[in-house]
Structure formats: C-alpha cells, structure tokens
C-alpha cells in the first residue's frame, strides 16, 4: 500500500477569485488507521460554492480553513483498510474527507453509500448535499405548495437543477435563470423547466423575468443574489416566499456590493425571505435521501456532471465552477476503480 | 347645522418631504345624509407614515390618492345625523373619513367605538390600527416567543411604543431605537423598555445595538429601514425573525437609496424576514382589540399623544411626524365635544 498522500492545502487567503498561489499541492506521509479507524481512497471530490466562504478569515456559520490546512470538502471513495466494523474494507463511503487522495476517519459523520443503487458520484449531488439542500430549501424554507409559480436562479448548477425537477414533481410551473445558452437548453430540454433565460445576454433582467414568469413569482429559490435577485423582487406575487440558499455573485467581491434596498417590496407583497443551511436538517437527511432515490430510480430526477481529472486541478475546477463553467454538478476525479 | 365642510385635498405629488403647496384647504358644500347614510363630525384625525406612499403615483399595495381628491386618513368622531340604525345619532365612530371636518358614510368599513371604555383618541392608536399592527406584526409576522430578545426601531412612534409593551407583557427583554433623548427616556421610564439608544447621537450604530442587545437579537420589529436596519443585520441571532412593518427612512427619498445587501446575513443566521400589512388580519381585529383593551384597562399598555390643533395644520402635523417630532401617536384635533 502507498504511504504517499497528495493533499491540497490552503496557502493564502484569496482576494476575489482564488488563484493558483492560494493553494499548495503537498505530498504528505500516510499513516495506518488506528483502532476504530479506517483508510479511505477518495474517488471523486465535490467542489461547491460554500468553500469560498471557508477560505476567508471571517465570521460565518462555520470556522474558516486555517492557512496550511487541507482544504475541506466532501468526497466519495472506497474503504481500503478498516478497523471499524461499520465500514468494512471494500465498502464505499461519503464524508468530509478534504481535498486529498486518502483520508483516515474514525467513522464519525461519514456515511456508507450503495454503488448498486446509483453510481457513487450521485451521492455528491442527487443523493447528497446538493439534493438535501434543494429538498429542504424548496419544501421547508420556501414552503412549496402545489400550483406555485417557481423561479430558480443558478438553475443549471448542482442545487438549482434539482430544485426545478422537484418543483415539477410537485406539480408546479418552473422557470430558471442561468448563464449560457447551453444551460438554458439543458434546463428546458433535459430537466423539464417550463421556461428559462440567459442572464448574460439579456439587457433587461426585469423584462426577461416577466417573460419567463408571466404570472409572477410565488416561490423564488435564490442561489446567486446580486442584480438578478434585485430584479426578482419586483416580480414577487402577494404572499411570495424567497429561500436564500446561496449568493454566489457576492462571494468573490473584494468589497461588499451595494444594491437597492429590498425590504419595501416585502411589505407591498407580504413576502417572506428565509435564509437556510442544509446542516440544520441533519436529522432528516435519511427521509430526504429516500425520496430523492425513489425519484432518481423512476427517472424523474437527473443531473449532468462536469468532471475534471486529477486532484491537482481541484483549484481550477473550483474557480471554473464559481464562474459558471459547469452545467450540473462539478466534480474532481481523484482515483477510479478501473 | 353647518353646510360648510373644510377639506384638505392633495394638490400636487410631493417630491421628498411634502410641502404646503402639495395640499389645498377647500371649503366644500355639505349635503344631508341619504338613505342608510350618516353624517360624522370628525374630532381627531390620525396622521400615519403609510399616507406618504399614497401621495405618490406609484404601484403599491393600495391606489394612490388622486390629485384634487381629499387626502385619505382615519378619524374618530361623533354621529350628528343618521339614517343608519347601526350608528345612531350621538354615538362615536372610527373610519377612513379622510382629512376633513365632516364626512358622509354609508356605514361600511366603519366601527362604533365606546368612549366609556377609553377616550376616543385611543381608538386611533392603542385600540386601532397602530395597535393591531403591533399585535399581528409581533405575534404573527415575527412569531414572538417567550424569552425572545426583541429590538424595535421607530420605538417611540405609534406602532413601536405598543410593540415594546406587548413584548414585555409576553415576558421578553426589549430594546428600542429612537431619535431623541426625550424619546429614549420615555421608552425606558414610561414604557418599560429594558434599554434604548438615540440613533442620532451615536457614531457607531453597530456598537450601540450590541450595547442595548448584549445577547443579540431574536426578533427585530422594523419601522424604519435604511442604515439602522443594515446595522441590525449583524446582530441577529441564529433563527432570528425580522418583521418589516415600515421603512419610514425611505419614504421621502427622491431616489431609491442603495444599501449593503442583506441576504447573506440571512443564510448565516438562518433568519427570516417577513413583510406584513395589517389589513391582511382584518378578520382578527376583534380578537386583537379585546386583548389590547384588557391590557389598556389593566394599565399595562399606554401611549402618549402629540396633538396638533386644527385641520388646517394636518399637513404640518404629517410632516413633523415623518420627521420624528412625535413621541407616541401624532393626532390632529378637528373638533371637540366641549
């Protein structure tokens, strides 16, 4: 067995979009798993917008990654050695193993995944955090009701592409906003979105929103914030519910951006805006996974994957994802079974 | 009986704070009440922030007042003549009678008030719209729970002064923000607020908020918006609820003001912001009035009044109220029983 473990560590706190020099690729020594521990070989790493916040040294909902620490992140992989009977050798697991080839785990906070039920990458989106985020954000934070007119920003991303499909499953009309014509076609042709537009090629966001939501917006699932969300405020219906999942347009700004104040709209429309974090629903992940797996197996829920090869390209994959290169879920392939 | 009726009509759409020239005092002819109608002599007129929006020709939750129309507004008064058995001569009523000395009503949308239970002016605040606004805003929109740390902006105004007292009745700690040292003393000495500060004399809103809310903010009842509300976002606790009642700092701006984007805070704090309108609770006004009257009679609920004499000074009273001259409820005396 190898004793070398390649890791990507945070080398500096990024300003704006992260650069190569903000990370370092380190080859560290791998120890054997101790009592109750297991050794995981990571096959796929998930890169997600929330990681940008962890690179900052600022108060947020979680501690920042320290300089010199392995970047945090979830991956799926195979148990190579195990002293933990819950996770025998040869089984597959998902967990916060970080940006590295191998990880030692005591088994806490990780979960066993079933490669017979779905390819293991699915546990990083449809049957994992993006899926749970879409599920609880839409059903709980936004209080989705049958017949709602739903609008999703960042609609072709890992979370957004699931949100739209869930809303369709629940009998709603769904419109999406995304950043390329390819994504718009994907939303409409592959995911069943009723309407969608490319925010990069419209010169009037408000008008484009009215065109894709001619009956106004009852539920707005927001992944992006910024000018898109400003424009959506005008299109809310009375009693609208806005779920704030992410604000990706804001994460790489060097200085907080000013925008039109949104709260007056909330009075006029008796609307509710709710920020949520998927971790708060931890005790209900099993329930969500059961539903998501059912819809995945019936073909009602799908998601493209954009896979970048090689751990060393994880920083690039992360930045490209933040810039919207991915349609569907951005992943990094570290090892494969082949 | 007089046949002259002095009225204040909207003469022009104000830019910024309304000016004298935006109104005209007109003496019109008064007709006799017809079948089913009654003639009301207005004793007190309420001037409220919402009226500023009605002076604009812009889409909102209600139609604008037309140029040349009598300004809308609620008043309390005495029935002088009646062809409506629900409101006999000599009884007192409250209703949207407008900025005028006399009004003819068909009895729809008005309510009979009891001068034995409370002075008639109380039906324009504690036992009327500001009271209902505080009641439903705090208990429903903000979902107040016992033990919540409550912060109120515009705390010495008609609604704010009631909000704080309701929160105290429900066993919460309450802090307030207002715009004069006199108001701060009033909040702490008369209304039972636990802490309060004058936003006009602090040079650090964030620090002042932390001082009056050392345990953070679970419920923020917002009457003002703007920089005060921006600063409160940083002080929200996890699971905080923000009720947007008014945004008085914004109503007289000639151009919409930009501010820091607030939605990221909502994710970090898993917070909810809800805009509400008191009219949506119409079917429950009776329930609220019963509670408010009970607390008024037990001495747990009070409110100062600032009374300006004479209908002709209603525009001035309105502008002074928008500028914060009033501690408690601003009223205009039109007639009195004496």
XYZ file of C-alpha atoms in Angstrom:
676
model
C 0.000 0.000 0.000
C 1.058 3.518 -0.766
C 2.313 5.696 2.067
C 2.173 8.888 -0.009
C -0.835 11.123 0.220
C -1.189 14.112 -2.061
C -3.144 16.955 -0.480
C -4.191 20.435 -1.441
C -3.723 22.896 1.366
C -4.803 26.499 1.677
C -1.642 28.591 1.237
C -3.099 32.098 1.397
C -6.457 33.806 1.840
C -7.752 34.664 -1.634
C -8.733 38.148 -2.688
C -11.534 37.919 -5.223
C -11.420 34.710 -7.228
C -8.853 32.263 -5.800
C -5.586 31.926 -7.692
C -3.097 29.084 -8.011
C -0.854 30.737 -5.451
C -3.614 30.482 -2.826
C -3.151 26.704 -2.741
C -0.245 24.321 -2.468
C -0.022 20.706 -3.504
C 1.760 18.796 -0.761
C 2.865 15.203 -0.583
C 2.444 14.014 2.971
C 3.134 10.752 4.727
C 0.171 8.441 5.234
C -0.119 6.540 8.496
C -2.001 3.291 9.041
C -5.524 3.511 10.507
C -5.607 3.053 14.287
C -8.202 1.390 16.472
C -11.739 2.083 15.222
C -10.360 3.930 12.219
C -10.492 3.330 8.502
C -8.475 4.419 5.495
C -10.446 5.824 2.560
C -9.224 6.186 -1.003
C -11.055 9.183 -2.464
C -12.521 8.627 -5.917
C -14.424 11.854 -6.525
C -14.268 15.205 -4.765
C -17.126 17.691 -4.782
C -16.321 21.389 -5.217
C -19.075 23.699 -4.029
C -19.676 27.437 -3.630
C -19.724 27.294 0.182
C -15.977 26.560 0.104
C -15.253 30.137 -0.920
C -16.511 31.408 2.440
C -14.295 28.949 4.290
C -11.226 30.411 2.576
C -11.894 33.767 4.263
C -10.873 34.602 7.781
C -14.283 35.986 8.632
C -17.136 35.125 10.933
C -19.669 32.928 9.193
C -21.671 29.838 10.035
C -18.526 27.721 10.170
C -14.874 28.097 11.078
C -12.512 29.179 8.303
C -9.927 26.753 6.961
C -6.578 27.599 8.538
C -3.600 28.584 6.428
C -1.620 25.394 5.852
C -4.651 23.174 6.463
C -6.033 20.732 3.936
C -8.993 22.355 2.149
C -12.282 20.987 3.439
C -14.649 19.227 1.105
C -16.773 16.166 0.661
C -15.665 13.176 -1.377
C -16.774 9.644 -2.081
C -14.379 6.754 -2.070
C -13.556 3.211 -1.158
C -12.512 1.815 2.207
C -9.036 0.307 1.697
C -8.280 -0.706 5.284
C -10.629 -0.805 8.208
C -10.593 -1.296 11.945
C -14.212 -0.160 12.084
C -16.872 -2.807 11.630
C -19.453 -0.302 10.403
C -17.316 0.373 7.340
C -15.639 -2.845 6.179
C -12.904 -2.964 3.573
C -14.249 -2.654 0.058
C -17.337 -0.681 1.004
C -17.948 2.817 -0.304
C -18.353 5.895 1.864
C -19.045 9.612 1.590
C -17.686 12.146 4.039
C -15.854 15.392 4.591
C -12.509 13.891 3.673
C -10.997 17.116 2.291
C -9.033 17.853 -0.868
C -6.736 14.833 -0.702
C -6.190 11.384 -2.143
C -6.530 9.436 1.078
C -8.090 10.108 4.425
C -8.117 8.458 7.821
C -11.528 8.574 9.506
C -12.882 7.389 12.842
C -16.203 6.808 11.103
C -17.978 9.742 12.690
C -20.004 11.938 10.365
C -19.437 9.726 7.335
C -21.997 7.515 5.628
C -21.911 4.298 3.724
C -23.159 4.543 0.157
C -24.534 1.887 -2.146
C -22.966 1.673 -5.629
C -25.708 -0.744 -6.670
C -28.405 1.848 -6.113
C -26.633 4.611 -8.035
C -23.149 5.455 -9.349
C -21.079 6.747 -6.475
C -20.841 10.278 -7.907
C -24.609 10.651 -7.383
C -24.016 10.691 -3.640
C -22.241 14.011 -4.149
C -25.289 15.632 -5.720
C -28.687 13.976 -6.286
C -28.341 11.778 -3.208
C -26.170 14.083 -1.141
C -25.722 17.627 -0.005
C -26.989 19.425 -3.137
C -30.019 17.127 -3.168
C -30.772 17.712 0.507
C -30.259 21.443 0.030
C -32.750 21.538 -2.819
C -35.184 19.309 -0.940
C -35.302 21.178 2.377
C -34.829 24.590 0.815
C -37.776 24.130 -1.505
C -40.104 22.102 0.688
C -39.334 23.676 4.049
C -37.676 27.101 3.698
C -39.820 28.086 0.692
C -42.868 26.144 1.864
C -43.631 24.944 -1.675
C -47.300 24.387 -2.408
C -48.810 22.667 -5.407
C -49.524 25.190 -8.132
C -46.850 27.657 -7.060
C -45.077 29.602 -9.780
C -41.434 28.822 -9.061
C -38.344 30.706 -10.204
C -34.811 29.377 -9.642
C -31.561 31.293 -10.058
C -28.336 29.421 -10.655
C -30.797 26.982 -12.176
C -28.291 24.791 -14.016
C -25.986 24.376 -11.026
C -25.828 21.409 -8.699
C -28.619 22.622 -6.411
C -30.675 24.607 -8.916
C -31.016 21.747 -11.377
C -32.502 19.582 -8.626
C -34.805 22.340 -7.324
C -36.539 22.715 -10.664
C -37.114 18.990 -11.042
C -38.507 18.724 -7.505
C -40.906 21.574 -8.195
C -42.067 19.826 -11.370
C -42.579 16.587 -9.445
C -44.822 18.584 -7.082
C -46.919 19.928 -9.937
C -45.576 23.462 -10.141
C -44.662 25.619 -13.096
C -40.916 26.291 -13.050
C -38.728 28.929 -14.648
C -34.965 29.199 -14.428
C -32.183 31.729 -14.795
C -28.720 30.605 -15.880
C -25.634 31.950 -17.607
C -25.254 30.274 -21.008
C -27.437 29.236 -23.907
C -26.233 25.673 -23.431
C -27.535 25.749 -19.852
C -30.862 27.200 -20.965
C -31.293 24.393 -23.467
C -30.355 21.852 -20.791
C -32.958 23.255 -18.388
C -35.739 23.202 -20.943
C -34.874 20.076 -22.931
C -33.441 17.807 -20.260
C -34.815 18.908 -16.899
C -38.360 19.889 -17.796
C -38.153 23.573 -16.922
C -41.132 25.390 -18.433
C -39.103 28.472 -19.291
C -35.618 29.867 -18.774
C -33.400 32.732 -19.884
C -29.707 33.535 -20.113
C -28.995 36.483 -17.815
C -25.755 37.215 -19.641
C -27.465 38.012 -22.916
C -30.487 39.995 -21.726
C -30.311 43.763 -21.474
C -33.358 43.937 -19.245
C -33.478 41.478 -16.363
C -36.890 42.668 -15.189
C -38.476 42.134 -18.569
C -36.856 38.732 -19.016
C -38.183 37.664 -15.630
C -41.685 38.791 -16.556
C -41.425 36.839 -19.795
C -40.460 33.561 -18.124
C -42.881 34.160 -15.220
C -45.910 35.807 -16.832
C -47.983 35.016 -13.736
C -45.418 36.401 -11.307
C -43.343 34.513 -8.773
C -44.759 32.665 -5.759
C -41.508 30.940 -4.811
C -38.024 32.206 -5.620
C -35.154 29.848 -4.848
C -32.066 32.038 -4.822
C -28.582 30.693 -5.399
C -26.978 33.850 -6.723
C -28.052 37.157 -5.130
C -26.941 40.456 -6.641
C -28.682 42.195 -9.548
C -30.656 39.094 -10.549
C -32.258 38.880 -7.133
C -32.827 42.644 -7.070
C -34.837 42.291 -10.260
C -36.837 39.319 -8.991
C -38.114 41.400 -6.045
C -40.328 43.367 -8.455
C -41.901 40.175 -9.798
C -42.965 38.634 -6.476
C -46.623 37.839 -6.013
C -48.537 38.582 -2.850
C -47.549 36.054 -0.225
C -44.361 35.097 -2.071
C -41.671 33.062 -0.354
C -37.999 33.535 -1.095
C -35.478 30.925 0.028
C -31.903 32.173 0.228
C -29.660 29.201 -0.453
C -26.587 30.974 -1.765
C -25.342 34.316 -3.021
C -22.647 33.158 -5.403
C -22.477 36.507 -7.206
C -21.175 38.065 -3.996
C -18.603 35.594 -2.727
C -15.637 36.765 -4.763
C -16.206 40.503 -4.417
C -13.305 42.227 -2.759
C -15.679 44.730 -1.219
C -19.332 44.240 -0.356
C -21.508 45.462 -3.199
C -24.324 47.938 -2.609
C -27.747 47.251 -4.023
C -31.271 48.623 -3.963
C -32.887 48.037 -0.606
C -35.309 45.096 -0.909
C -37.404 45.316 2.236
C -40.098 47.677 0.986
C -41.035 45.074 -1.622
C -41.612 42.606 1.183
C -44.268 44.827 2.742
C -46.049 45.517 -0.526
C -46.043 41.807 -1.378
C -46.400 40.473 2.188
C -43.464 38.320 1.228
C -41.101 36.258 3.327
C -37.366 35.825 2.781
C -35.703 32.985 4.612
C -32.060 32.057 4.748
C -31.310 28.412 5.398
C -28.446 25.973 5.813
C -28.763 22.340 4.895
C -26.882 21.233 8.037
C -29.832 22.322 10.157
C -31.834 19.482 8.593
C -29.309 16.809 9.511
C -31.802 14.692 11.425
C -33.979 14.455 8.319
C -31.340 13.583 5.690
C -32.459 9.950 5.651
C -36.027 10.912 4.828
C -34.848 13.189 2.015
C -32.483 10.566 0.604
C -35.295 8.021 0.442
C -37.460 10.400 -1.594
C -34.605 11.508 -3.830
C -33.530 7.914 -4.506
C -37.102 6.990 -5.418
C -37.317 9.839 -7.931
C -33.843 9.079 -9.264
C -34.758 5.460 -9.876
C -38.022 6.374 -11.571
C -36.103 8.698 -13.932
C -37.793 11.861 -12.631
C -34.577 13.270 -11.235
C -31.316 13.602 -13.098
C -28.260 15.785 -13.153
C -25.342 16.196 -15.531
C -21.825 16.028 -14.193
C -18.784 18.010 -15.253
C -15.721 16.057 -14.232
C -12.218 17.496 -14.016
C -9.451 14.893 -13.858
C -6.795 14.955 -11.172
C -6.622 16.260 -7.623
C -4.048 18.798 -8.737
C -6.743 20.504 -10.812
C -9.205 20.862 -7.964
C -8.451 24.605 -7.526
C -9.103 25.182 -11.222
C -12.294 23.120 -11.067
C -13.405 25.163 -8.079
C -12.807 28.503 -9.794
C -14.443 27.374 -13.032
C -17.472 26.242 -11.042
C -17.651 29.659 -9.325
C -17.522 31.246 -12.764
C -20.346 29.041 -14.008
C -18.470 26.712 -16.378
C -20.412 23.697 -15.129
C -23.811 22.567 -16.303
C -24.934 20.378 -13.436
C -22.534 19.162 -10.785
C -18.822 19.967 -10.847
C -16.662 17.084 -9.598
C -12.972 16.228 -9.493
C -11.895 12.668 -10.269
C -9.093 11.591 -7.930
C -8.983 7.817 -8.308
C -11.192 5.387 -10.099
C -11.878 1.719 -9.666
C -10.654 0.829 -13.111
C -76.450 72.560 11.119
C -73.472 73.779 9.153
C -73.373 73.190 5.441
C -69.689 74.071 5.138
C -67.109 71.336 5.144
C -63.435 72.193 5.211
C -61.288 69.567 3.492
C -57.650 69.104 2.704
C -57.082 67.857 -0.786
C -53.933 66.667 -2.498
C -52.858 69.462 -4.862
C -49.617 68.025 -6.217
C -47.466 64.909 -5.895
C -44.747 65.690 -3.357
C -41.051 65.341 -4.103
C -39.246 64.369 -0.907
C -40.995 65.704 2.188
C -44.418 67.156 1.347
C -44.705 70.945 1.272
C -47.618 73.293 1.874
C -48.093 73.706 -1.840
C -48.790 69.978 -2.187
C -52.106 70.461 -0.361
C -55.022 72.814 -0.610
C -57.605 73.702 2.000
C -61.001 73.771 0.333
C -64.385 74.707 1.697
C -66.962 72.468 0.123
C -70.703 72.209 0.414
C -72.034 69.527 2.749
C -75.099 67.560 1.723
C -77.526 65.813 4.043
C -77.060 62.054 4.585
C -79.247 59.938 2.315
C -80.950 56.648 2.981
C -78.792 54.348 5.108
C -76.178 57.080 5.494
C -74.860 59.038 8.430
C -73.078 62.332 8.907
C -69.956 62.231 11.052
C -68.287 65.193 12.698
C -64.570 64.346 12.895
C -62.971 65.039 16.271
C -59.468 63.662 15.778
C -57.583 62.699 12.654
C -54.711 60.245 12.648
C -51.655 61.005 10.508
C -49.535 57.959 9.720
C -46.449 57.086 7.659
C -48.397 54.968 5.177
C -50.003 58.153 3.848
C -46.737 59.185 2.220
C -46.941 56.260 -0.179
C -50.491 57.186 -1.136
C -49.318 60.640 -2.213
C -47.151 59.035 -4.922
C -48.441 57.931 -8.278
C -46.758 54.552 -7.999
C -47.775 50.945 -7.734
C -48.028 49.842 -4.115
C -50.436 47.824 -2.038
C -53.158 50.465 -2.464
C -54.294 53.007 -5.018
C -52.729 56.473 -4.861
C -54.818 59.451 -3.825
C -55.801 61.367 -6.957
C -54.810 64.980 -7.475
C -57.735 67.074 -6.249
C -59.031 64.283 -4.005
C -59.467 64.601 -0.255
C -56.440 63.043 1.471
C -57.261 59.644 2.888
C -56.940 59.004 6.603
C -58.695 57.611 9.614
C -60.511 59.762 12.135
C -62.793 59.342 15.105
C -65.877 61.468 15.571
C -69.499 61.768 16.512
C -72.544 60.863 14.508
C -74.521 64.095 14.043
C -77.290 62.807 11.801
C -78.129 59.233 10.969
C -80.359 57.236 8.681
C -78.474 54.080 9.663
C -79.693 52.197 12.694
C -76.294 50.621 13.400
C -74.843 54.069 14.087
C -77.448 56.245 15.860
C -77.048 59.976 16.410
C -74.742 60.764 19.296
C -72.695 57.591 19.007
C -68.981 57.669 18.237
C -67.359 56.025 15.260
C -63.951 55.450 13.698
C -63.388 55.147 9.986
C -61.478 56.239 6.917
C -63.225 59.595 6.792
C -60.298 61.488 5.233
C -58.725 64.836 6.047
C -61.947 66.786 6.510
C -64.257 68.159 9.153
C -67.333 66.170 8.191
C -67.959 63.008 6.287
C -70.954 61.191 4.917
C -70.715 57.412 5.319
C -72.923 54.504 4.354
C -71.648 52.687 7.434
C -69.486 50.215 5.549
C -65.969 49.719 6.879
C -66.508 51.948 9.902
C -66.799 50.837 13.511
C -68.591 52.068 16.548
C -66.322 52.996 19.440
C -67.045 53.219 23.138
C -65.982 56.453 24.884
C -66.742 54.838 28.259
C -64.098 52.160 27.731
C -61.373 54.590 26.653
C -61.008 58.175 25.420
C -61.904 58.276 21.757
C -58.342 59.138 20.679
C -57.226 55.686 21.883
C -59.164 54.116 19.015
C -56.670 55.763 16.687
C -53.713 54.015 18.309
C -53.856 51.543 21.220
C -57.260 50.229 20.187
C -56.936 50.824 16.464
C -54.660 50.419 13.509
C -51.301 51.010 15.253
C -52.350 48.602 18.000
C -53.407 45.917 15.530
C -50.235 46.468 13.530
C -48.081 45.956 16.620
C -50.161 42.982 17.735
C -50.157 40.982 14.491
C -46.698 42.115 13.443
C -45.154 40.953 16.681
C -47.231 37.871 17.433
C -47.747 36.605 13.890
C -45.197 38.046 11.431
C -42.339 37.890 13.958
C -43.657 34.770 15.696
C -42.745 36.140 19.142
C -41.824 33.504 21.713
C -41.384 33.948 25.419
C -37.795 34.775 26.238
C -37.014 36.331 22.863
C -34.582 39.236 22.789
C -36.593 41.908 20.990
C -35.346 45.040 19.242
C -37.713 47.711 17.909
C -36.832 50.590 15.578
C -39.018 53.677 15.496
C -39.628 52.544 19.050
C -41.271 55.725 20.331
C -43.676 56.026 17.426
C -47.300 54.971 17.393
C -46.620 51.351 16.496
C -43.200 50.954 18.097
C -44.304 52.120 21.524
C -47.007 49.451 21.538
C -44.691 46.710 20.225
C -42.296 47.100 23.131
C -45.045 46.950 25.716
C -46.584 43.854 24.110
C -43.205 42.136 24.151
C -42.813 42.985 27.850
C -46.288 41.611 28.570
C -45.122 38.365 26.914
C -42.036 38.135 29.127
C -39.388 39.248 26.668
C -36.420 41.566 27.055
C -36.945 44.640 24.865
C -34.578 47.244 23.455
C -35.527 50.251 21.364
C -34.025 52.671 18.869
C -35.421 56.201 18.582
C -34.337 59.666 17.529
C -34.217 61.936 20.614
C -33.072 61.749 24.207
C -36.598 62.610 25.278
C -37.890 59.567 23.429
C -35.217 57.350 24.958
C -36.226 58.479 28.445
C -39.876 57.880 27.571
C -39.144 54.336 26.390
C -37.191 53.411 29.487
C -39.083 55.345 32.168
C -42.648 55.153 30.923
C -42.951 52.121 28.664
C -40.720 49.619 30.438
C -38.135 49.166 27.670
C -35.048 47.465 29.135
C -32.639 49.516 27.056
C -32.708 52.081 24.273
C -30.425 54.439 22.374
C -30.674 57.597 20.307
C -29.521 56.815 16.766
C -28.954 60.495 16.060
C -26.233 60.848 18.671
C -24.321 57.596 18.208
C -21.344 57.480 15.888
C -21.417 53.695 15.730
C -24.798 52.101 15.160
C -23.414 48.568 15.349
C -21.801 49.139 18.715
C -24.884 50.852 20.120
C -27.009 47.919 19.021
C -24.644 45.473 20.713
C -24.813 47.550 23.882
C -28.603 47.543 24.081
C -28.809 43.905 22.917
C -25.823 42.204 24.558
C -27.384 38.787 23.871
C -28.110 39.549 20.226
C -31.469 39.943 18.541
C -34.050 37.167 18.195
C -36.846 39.417 16.948
C -36.378 42.709 15.127
C -39.516 44.765 14.537
C -38.582 47.240 11.837
C -40.402 50.509 11.309
C -37.599 52.467 9.697
C -35.287 50.567 7.301
C -32.144 52.211 5.953
C -28.820 52.289 7.818
C -30.369 51.313 11.165
C -31.736 48.098 9.710
C -28.462 47.456 7.858
C -26.664 47.551 11.197
C -29.182 45.289 12.924
C -28.495 42.516 10.379
C -25.090 41.938 12.005
C -26.679 41.489 15.429
C -29.242 38.831 14.514
C -29.109 35.575 16.404
C -29.459 32.197 14.751
C -33.109 31.654 13.894
C -33.904 35.369 14.146
C -37.171 36.710 12.808
C -37.452 40.178 11.304
C -40.856 41.755 10.771
C -40.925 44.572 8.237
C -43.690 46.935 9.280
C -42.450 50.159 7.729
C -39.425 51.765 6.133
C -40.016 55.382 7.105
C -36.398 56.374 6.420
C -37.010 55.648 2.745
C -40.395 57.189 2.023
C -39.270 60.741 1.366
C -36.178 59.929 -0.675
C -36.323 61.361 -4.145
C -34.290 58.443 -5.447
C -34.091 54.930 -4.046
C -31.116 54.633 -1.730
C -28.560 51.874 -2.159
C -27.510 49.827 0.829
C -25.397 46.813 1.710
C -27.036 43.624 0.513
C -28.674 41.884 3.488
C -29.412 38.395 2.227
C -26.094 36.751 3.055
C -26.753 37.504 6.732
C -29.998 35.566 6.449
C -28.141 32.419 5.435
C -25.510 32.723 8.143
C -28.196 33.333 10.772
C -30.894 31.107 9.250
C -33.056 34.172 9.684
C -36.441 35.058 8.258
C -37.572 38.477 7.086
C -41.279 38.952 6.605
C -43.139 41.959 5.298
C -46.694 42.353 6.511
C -49.722 44.602 6.196
C -52.225 44.990 8.987
C -55.174 44.881 6.575
C -54.463 41.209 5.923
C -55.515 40.499 9.520
C -58.890 42.205 9.167
C -60.858 39.143 10.230
C -58.968 39.073 13.531
C -59.168 42.765 14.524
C -61.851 41.988 17.088
C -59.677 39.435 18.839
C -56.761 41.866 18.931
C -58.922 44.712 20.223
C -60.183 42.566 23.089
C -56.620 41.790 24.203
C -55.421 45.364 23.731
C -58.390 46.771 25.682
C -57.729 44.335 28.513
C -54.093 45.419 28.762
C -55.055 49.086 28.435
C -57.519 48.806 31.287
C -55.031 46.991 33.495
C -52.518 49.785 32.927
C -50.027 47.541 31.071
C -50.426 49.397 27.804
C -50.161 53.127 27.334
C -49.182 55.635 24.721
C -48.515 59.351 24.716
C -50.273 61.550 22.217
C -48.962 64.589 20.404
C -51.918 66.673 19.340
C -51.802 69.412 16.743
C -54.808 71.739 16.759
C -56.802 72.457 13.647
C -57.454 70.603 10.399
C -55.525 73.297 8.520
C -52.369 72.121 10.287
C -52.742 68.471 9.299
C -50.050 68.723 6.570
C -47.627 70.192 9.089
C -48.511 67.520 11.642
C -47.946 64.863 8.994
C -44.517 66.199 8.024
C -43.451 66.651 11.641
C -44.485 63.057 12.350
C -42.433 61.842 9.365
C -39.501 63.783 10.763
C -39.938 62.215 14.181
C -41.274 65.158 16.206
C -43.840 62.967 17.950
C -43.271 60.823 20.978
C -46.144 58.380 20.764
C -49.104 58.965 18.494
C -49.446 62.066 16.336
C -53.034 63.294 16.053
C -54.825 66.344 14.699
C -57.714 67.802 16.697
C -60.504 68.896 14.381
C -63.485 69.326 16.684
C -64.022 68.569 20.339
C -67.079 67.940 22.404
C -66.504 70.887 24.719
